[in-house]
């Protein structure tokens, strides 16, 4: 189908796509249009990576906007949200406005009401529904990218419930679900009342195969010789082979340590093929990575990058991940070794994808377990980039003939598993049941069950009564913890019973005569804060049990016990180390500790203590490199823990106020300390723009202890602490100094720097006596 044949798009849209080099739609895109994508019809597109799914979404959204509507694009990852926003912002040239929202789960983001396209994560959309964002009722088209992630037990239930709520809010809204090729795309289409485009078409050929010995055997029966030289590893031979014809490689491994080790080895392969210009650009890139963080992980990554290789895992900072991804897309980096997180949607294609590790540790299996077919196919789908690669190759590695056959049967020739809802798991249900009650989607037990019947779980369930039984267990839990109240039967549901989102006439008849459900004030707060109710219960009980003012460690360990914090696990020998810490500081910990004879519960308590101690060390200004080395984590892990702690302590502060706890101020101070990574005495200094934890400590050590001191301190002392004239001027300006200029100022080491009233008086007298003086009090 030619672009000129399209109708119903905003003026200028076709010209824009033509300038982008698109003249004709790919077959899956044309099939989507024929199925009604540009006419407001629901659609599920299950097509391979790089086969034009985003264009299907764009045509659906733009046609909805041309009809006077508003579109929402839901993504699974923040990084993907930024990528899509940048892509869609190009539409602003023909008048389509774009906004993105991914954080601050307490906000309704009213500014997005004026945007034509909004890009958001599923968690953010869920929070917008909970907090009653009015503009959600204006949506006429919702796109769910990577909808197969409903199968993910952690994030899947949020996406599933969010789609169900949006459909109830806007019954006539178009839903477009984009998916990888999965085993039951027809079930997802039936759930969404959608047409189905299900194809394995790709714009360039993808050959999948297995490397064994010196041969790469493909699924089409062809063979490519890729000899392994001497002690060389298979992945090194495969990277070298494709690099010599100008292609890049992605190597998937099963752990961070393996990713880092593989990148170090593969850098030796790549470096021999680099030219002088590439080496210079890579040196600049390596320096940018070192400047981002002074940790061992950053140093190791920069060393690899200088040789044209990189590793990629969740332990990297967001800046480092972006630098690596951009350089790989630009083909400056020739190979990335990565954990499977890189396969989860971010656009990083390579000519050859190598799945080195097809097993990983699974605690539930008690050892190494094979990866799912869907996950491996997601990795393989990264092979081949239209316009840059003539083909794509996806390769598994075998060490024997029998293993080679197993890999063909298990992955190459296999169909992906069906997507299954994980909503009936109690941890997911307790969060979403409370939110459903608090936001007014259900005010009775029958109404709640009716809403849950609109989920994918209900459409897939074959176990009669399972959803009802689990829901009743969750309602009991929420009532025991004072998050909801349950009343008797009600015969006269009013419009208020329906909540903000649904007209009374839309309620099913069952809701008129059923057990009434209502969120308490505490329950509303928990839902608004986007907390797991079990996290809120743990925090509330901990604060209520505190007889004395909680210490920072006590609060940090408390939030680390919650389901919303991924606590550090105990390494070999650490149970003894943190067991000793437990006995030393037991009095500070909030709540009742389990007995050491309850091995699993006591180990969880110690793991939370380890996580809390990490946060305390951070707040005590321990250097980032020391922390990552001491706790064996990456800089991204540290920042992730700090961000989560800041969020949970902010929520704890709100909960403390809700229950009238006397410890609200203690919680607030602990949050501020972990936010800035400083001792209590530096909290005022870090409130000044540009003053971080290191600068605050240097200023404090020179006698500058609060913002007011910056307005009167000797400029030379300030300059010696801040080590840069421009930095010093900006900080003095932010502190409100009358004359922040550092012109002619020399660093003054060792002086306290803060002028007393006596010294200021002397300074004024000296200035008065000098005919040449042009100084003002701001200089001091």
Coordinates of N, CA and C in Angstrom, one line a residue, residues 280-386:
X280 N 39.8 7.8 18.5 CA 39.7 9.2 19.1 C 38.3 9.4 19.6
X281 N 37.3 9.0 18.8 CA 35.9 9.2 19.3 C 35.6 8.3 20.5
X282 N 36.2 7.1 20.5 CA 35.9 6.2 21.6 C 36.6 6.7 22.9
X283 N 37.8 7.3 22.7 CA 38.5 7.9 23.9 C 37.6 9.0 24.5
X284 N 37.0 9.8 23.7 CA 36.1 10.8 24.2 C 34.9 10.2 25.0
X285 N 34.4 9.2 24.4 CA 33.2 8.5 25.0 C 33.6 7.9 26.3
X286 N 34.8 7.3 26.4 CA 35.3 6.7 27.6 C 35.5 7.7 28.7
X287 N 35.9 8.9 28.3 CA 36.1 10.0 29.3 C 34.8 10.4 29.8
X288 N 33.8 10.5 29.0 CA 32.4 10.9 29.4 C 31.9 9.9 30.4
X289 N 32.2 8.6 30.2 CA 31.7 7.6 31.2 C 32.4 7.7 32.5
X290 N 33.7 8.0 32.5 CA 34.5 8.1 33.7 C 34.0 9.3 34.5
X291 N 33.6 10.4 33.8 CA 33.2 11.6 34.5 C 31.8 11.4 35.1
X292 N 31.0 10.4 34.6 CA 29.7 10.2 35.2 C 29.8 9.6 36.6
X293 N 30.8 8.8 36.8 CA 30.8 8.1 38.1 C 32.3 7.7 38.4
X294 N 32.7 7.8 39.6 CA 34.1 7.4 40.0 C 34.2 6.0 40.6
X295 N 33.4 5.1 40.1 CA 33.4 3.7 40.6 C 34.2 2.8 39.8
X296 N 34.4 1.6 40.3 CA 35.2 0.6 39.6 C 34.4 0.1 38.3
X297 N 33.1 0.0 38.4 CA 32.3 -0.3 37.3 C 32.5 0.7 36.1
X298 N 32.5 2.0 36.5 CA 32.7 3.0 35.4 C 34.0 2.9 34.8
X299 N 35.0 2.6 35.6 CA 36.4 2.5 35.1 C 36.5 1.3 34.2
X300 N 35.9 0.2 34.6 CA 35.9 -1.0 33.7 C 35.2 -0.8 32.4
X301 N 34.0 -0.1 32.5 CA 33.3 0.1 31.3 C 34.1 1.1 30.4
X302 N 34.7 2.1 30.9 CA 35.4 3.0 30.1 C 36.6 2.3 29.4
X303 N 37.3 1.4 30.1 CA 38.4 0.7 29.6 C 37.9 -0.2 28.4
X304 N 36.8 -0.8 28.5 CA 36.2 -1.6 27.4 C 35.9 -0.7 26.2
X305 N 35.2 0.4 26.5 CA 34.8 1.3 25.5 C 35.9 1.9 24.6
X306 N 37.0 2.1 25.2 CA 38.2 2.6 24.5 C 38.6 1.6 23.4
X307 N 38.3 0.4 23.6 CA 38.6 -0.7 22.6 C 37.5 -1.1 21.8
X308 N 36.4 -0.3 21.8 CA 35.3 -0.6 20.9 C 34.2 -1.5 21.4
X309 N 34.3 -2.0 22.7 CA 33.3 -2.9 23.2 C 32.7 -2.3 24.4
X310 N 31.6 -2.8 24.9 CA 30.9 -2.3 26.1 C 30.1 -3.5 26.7
X311 N 29.8 -3.3 28.0 CA 28.8 -4.2 28.7 C 27.6 -3.3 29.0
X312 N 26.5 -4.0 29.2 CA 25.2 -3.3 29.5 C 24.4 -4.2 30.5
X313 N 24.1 -3.6 31.6 CA 23.3 -4.3 32.6 C 22.6 -3.3 33.5
X314 N 21.8 -3.7 34.4 CA 21.0 -2.8 35.3 C 21.9 -2.1 36.3
X315 N 23.1 -2.5 36.5 CA 24.0 -1.9 37.4 C 24.6 -0.6 36.9
X316 N 24.5 -0.3 35.6 CA 25.0 1.0 35.0 C 24.0 2.1 35.4
X317 N 24.6 3.3 35.5 CA 23.7 4.5 35.6 C 22.9 4.7 34.3
X318 N 21.9 5.5 34.4 CA 21.1 5.8 33.2 C 21.9 6.5 32.2
X319 N 22.8 7.4 32.7 CA 23.6 8.1 31.7 C 24.6 7.2 31.0
X320 N 25.2 6.3 31.7 CA 26.1 5.3 31.1 C 25.3 4.4 30.1
X321 N 24.1 4.0 30.5 CA 23.3 3.1 29.5 C 23.0 3.9 28.2
X322 N 22.6 5.2 28.4 CA 22.3 6.0 27.2 C 23.5 6.2 26.3
X323 N 24.7 6.5 26.9 CA 25.9 6.7 26.2 C 26.3 5.4 25.4
X324 N 26.2 4.3 26.0 CA 26.5 3.0 25.4 C 25.5 2.7 24.2
X325 N 24.2 2.9 24.5 CA 23.2 2.6 23.5 C 23.3 3.5 22.3
X326 N 23.5 4.8 22.5 CA 23.7 5.7 21.4 C 24.9 5.4 20.5
X327 N 26.0 5.1 21.2 CA 27.2 4.8 20.5 C 27.1 3.5 19.7
X328 N 26.4 2.5 20.2 CA 26.2 1.3 19.5 C 25.2 1.5 18.3
X329 N 24.2 2.3 18.5 CA 23.3 2.6 17.3 C 24.0 3.3 16.2
X330 N 25.0 4.1 16.6 CA 25.8 4.9 15.6 C 26.9 4.0 15.0
X331 N 27.0 2.8 15.5 CA 28.1 1.8 15.1 C 29.5 2.2 15.5
X332 N 29.6 3.1 16.4 CA 30.9 3.4 17.0 C 31.4 2.3 17.9
X333 N 30.5 1.8 18.7 CA 30.8 0.6 19.5 C 30.4 -0.6 18.6
X334 N 31.3 -1.6 18.6 CA 31.1 -2.7 17.6 C 30.4 -3.9 18.3
X335 N 30.5 -4.0 19.6 CA 29.9 -5.2 20.3 C 29.5 -4.7 21.7
X336 N 28.4 -5.2 22.1 CA 27.9 -5.1 23.5 C 27.6 -6.5 24.0
X337 N 28.1 -6.8 25.2 CA 27.7 -8.0 25.9 C 26.7 -7.5 27.0
X338 N 25.6 -8.2 27.1 CA 24.5 -7.7 27.9 C 23.7 -8.8 28.6
X339 N 23.1 -8.4 29.7 CA 22.1 -9.2 30.3 C 20.8 -9.0 29.5
X340 N 19.8 -9.9 29.7 CA 18.6 -9.8 28.8 C 17.8 -8.5 28.9
X341 N 18.1 -7.6 29.9 CA 17.4 -6.3 30.0 C 17.5 -5.5 28.7
X342 N 18.5 -5.7 27.9 CA 18.7 -4.9 26.7 C 17.7 -5.4 25.6
X343 N 17.1 -6.6 25.8 CA 16.2 -7.1 24.8 C 14.8 -6.6 25.0
X344 N 14.6 -5.8 26.1 CA 13.2 -5.5 26.6 C 12.7 -4.2 25.9
X345 N 13.0 -4.0 24.7 CA 12.3 -2.9 24.0 C 13.1 -1.8 23.5
X346 N 14.3 -1.5 24.1 CA 15.1 -0.4 23.6 C 15.7 -0.7 22.3
X347 N 15.8 0.3 21.4 CA 16.2 0.0 20.0 C 17.7 -0.1 19.9
X348 N 18.2 -1.3 19.9 CA 19.7 -1.5 19.8 C 19.9 -2.7 18.9
X349 N 19.6 -2.6 17.6 CA 19.8 -3.8 16.7 C 21.3 -4.0 16.3
X350 N 21.6 -5.2 16.0 CA 23.0 -5.6 15.5 C 22.8 -6.6 14.4
X351 N 23.8 -6.7 13.5 CA 23.8 -7.6 12.4 C 23.8 -9.1 13.0
X352 N 24.5 -9.3 14.0 CA 24.6 -10.7 14.6 C 24.3 -10.6 16.1
X353 N 23.3 -11.4 16.5 CA 23.0 -11.6 17.9 C 23.5 -12.9 18.3
X354 N 24.2 -13.0 19.4 CA 24.8 -14.2 19.9 C 24.2 -14.5 21.3
X355 N 23.4 -15.5 21.4 CA 22.8 -15.9 22.7 C 23.8 -16.9 23.3
X356 N 24.7 -16.4 24.1 CA 25.8 -17.3 24.6 C 25.2 -18.2 25.8
X357 N 24.4 -17.6 26.7 CA 23.9 -18.3 27.8 C 22.4 -18.5 27.7
X358 N 21.9 -19.7 27.6 CA 20.5 -19.9 27.4 C 19.9 -20.5 28.7
X359 N 20.8 -20.6 29.7 CA 20.3 -21.0 31.1 C 20.7 -19.8 32.1
X360 N 19.9 -19.7 33.1 CA 20.3 -18.8 34.2 C 19.8 -19.3 35.5
X361 N 20.3 -18.8 36.6 CA 19.9 -19.3 37.9 C 18.5 -19.0 38.2
X362 N 17.7 -20.0 38.7 CA 16.3 -19.8 39.0 C 16.1 -20.3 40.4
X363 N 15.9 -19.5 41.4 CA 15.8 -19.9 42.8 C 14.7 -21.0 43.0
X364 N 13.6 -20.8 42.2 CA 12.5 -21.7 42.4 C 12.8 -23.1 41.9
X365 N 13.8 -23.1 40.9 CA 14.2 -24.4 40.4 C 15.4 -25.0 41.2
X366 N 16.0 -24.2 42.0 CA 17.1 -24.7 42.8 C 18.4 -24.8 42.0
X367 N 18.4 -24.1 40.9 CA 19.7 -24.2 40.1 C 19.5 -23.5 38.7
X368 N 20.3 -23.9 37.7 CA 20.2 -23.3 36.4 C 19.0 -23.8 35.7
X369 N 18.2 -22.9 35.0 CA 17.0 -23.4 34.3 C 17.0 -22.7 32.9
X370 N 16.5 -23.4 31.9 CA 16.5 -22.8 30.5 C 15.6 -21.6 30.5
X371 N 16.0 -20.6 29.6 CA 15.2 -19.4 29.4 C 13.9 -19.8 28.6
X372 N 12.9 -19.0 28.7 CA 11.7 -19.2 27.9 C 12.0 -18.9 26.5
X373 N 11.2 -19.6 25.6 CA 11.4 -19.4 24.2 C 11.1 -17.9 23.8
X374 N 10.1 -17.3 24.4 CA 9.7 -15.9 24.1 C 10.9 -15.0 24.4
X375 N 11.6 -15.2 25.5 CA 12.7 -14.3 25.9 C 13.8 -14.5 24.9
X376 N 14.1 -15.7 24.5 CA 15.2 -15.9 23.6 C 14.9 -15.3 22.2
X377 N 13.6 -15.5 21.8 CA 13.2 -14.9 20.5 C 13.3 -13.4 20.5
X378 N 13.0 -12.8 21.7 CA 13.1 -11.4 21.8 C 14.6 -10.9 21.6
X379 N 15.5 -11.7 22.2 CA 16.9 -11.4 22.0 C 17.3 -11.5 20.5
X380 N 16.8 -12.6 19.9 CA 17.1 -12.9 18.5 C 16.5 -11.9 17.6
X381 N 15.4 -11.3 18.0 CA 14.7 -10.3 17.1 C 15.5 -9.0 17.0
X382 N 16.6 -8.9 17.8 CA 17.4 -7.7 17.7 C 18.4 -7.8 16.5
X383 N 18.4 -8.9 15.8 CA 19.4 -9.1 14.7 C 18.9 -8.4 13.4
X384 N 19.7 -7.6 12.8 CA 19.4 -7.0 11.6 C 18.7 -5.7 11.7
X385 N 19.3 -4.6 11.1 CA 18.7 -3.3 11.1 C 18.4 -2.8 9.7
X386 N 17.1 -2.6 9.4 CA 16.8 -2.1 8.0 C 17.6 -0.9 7.6

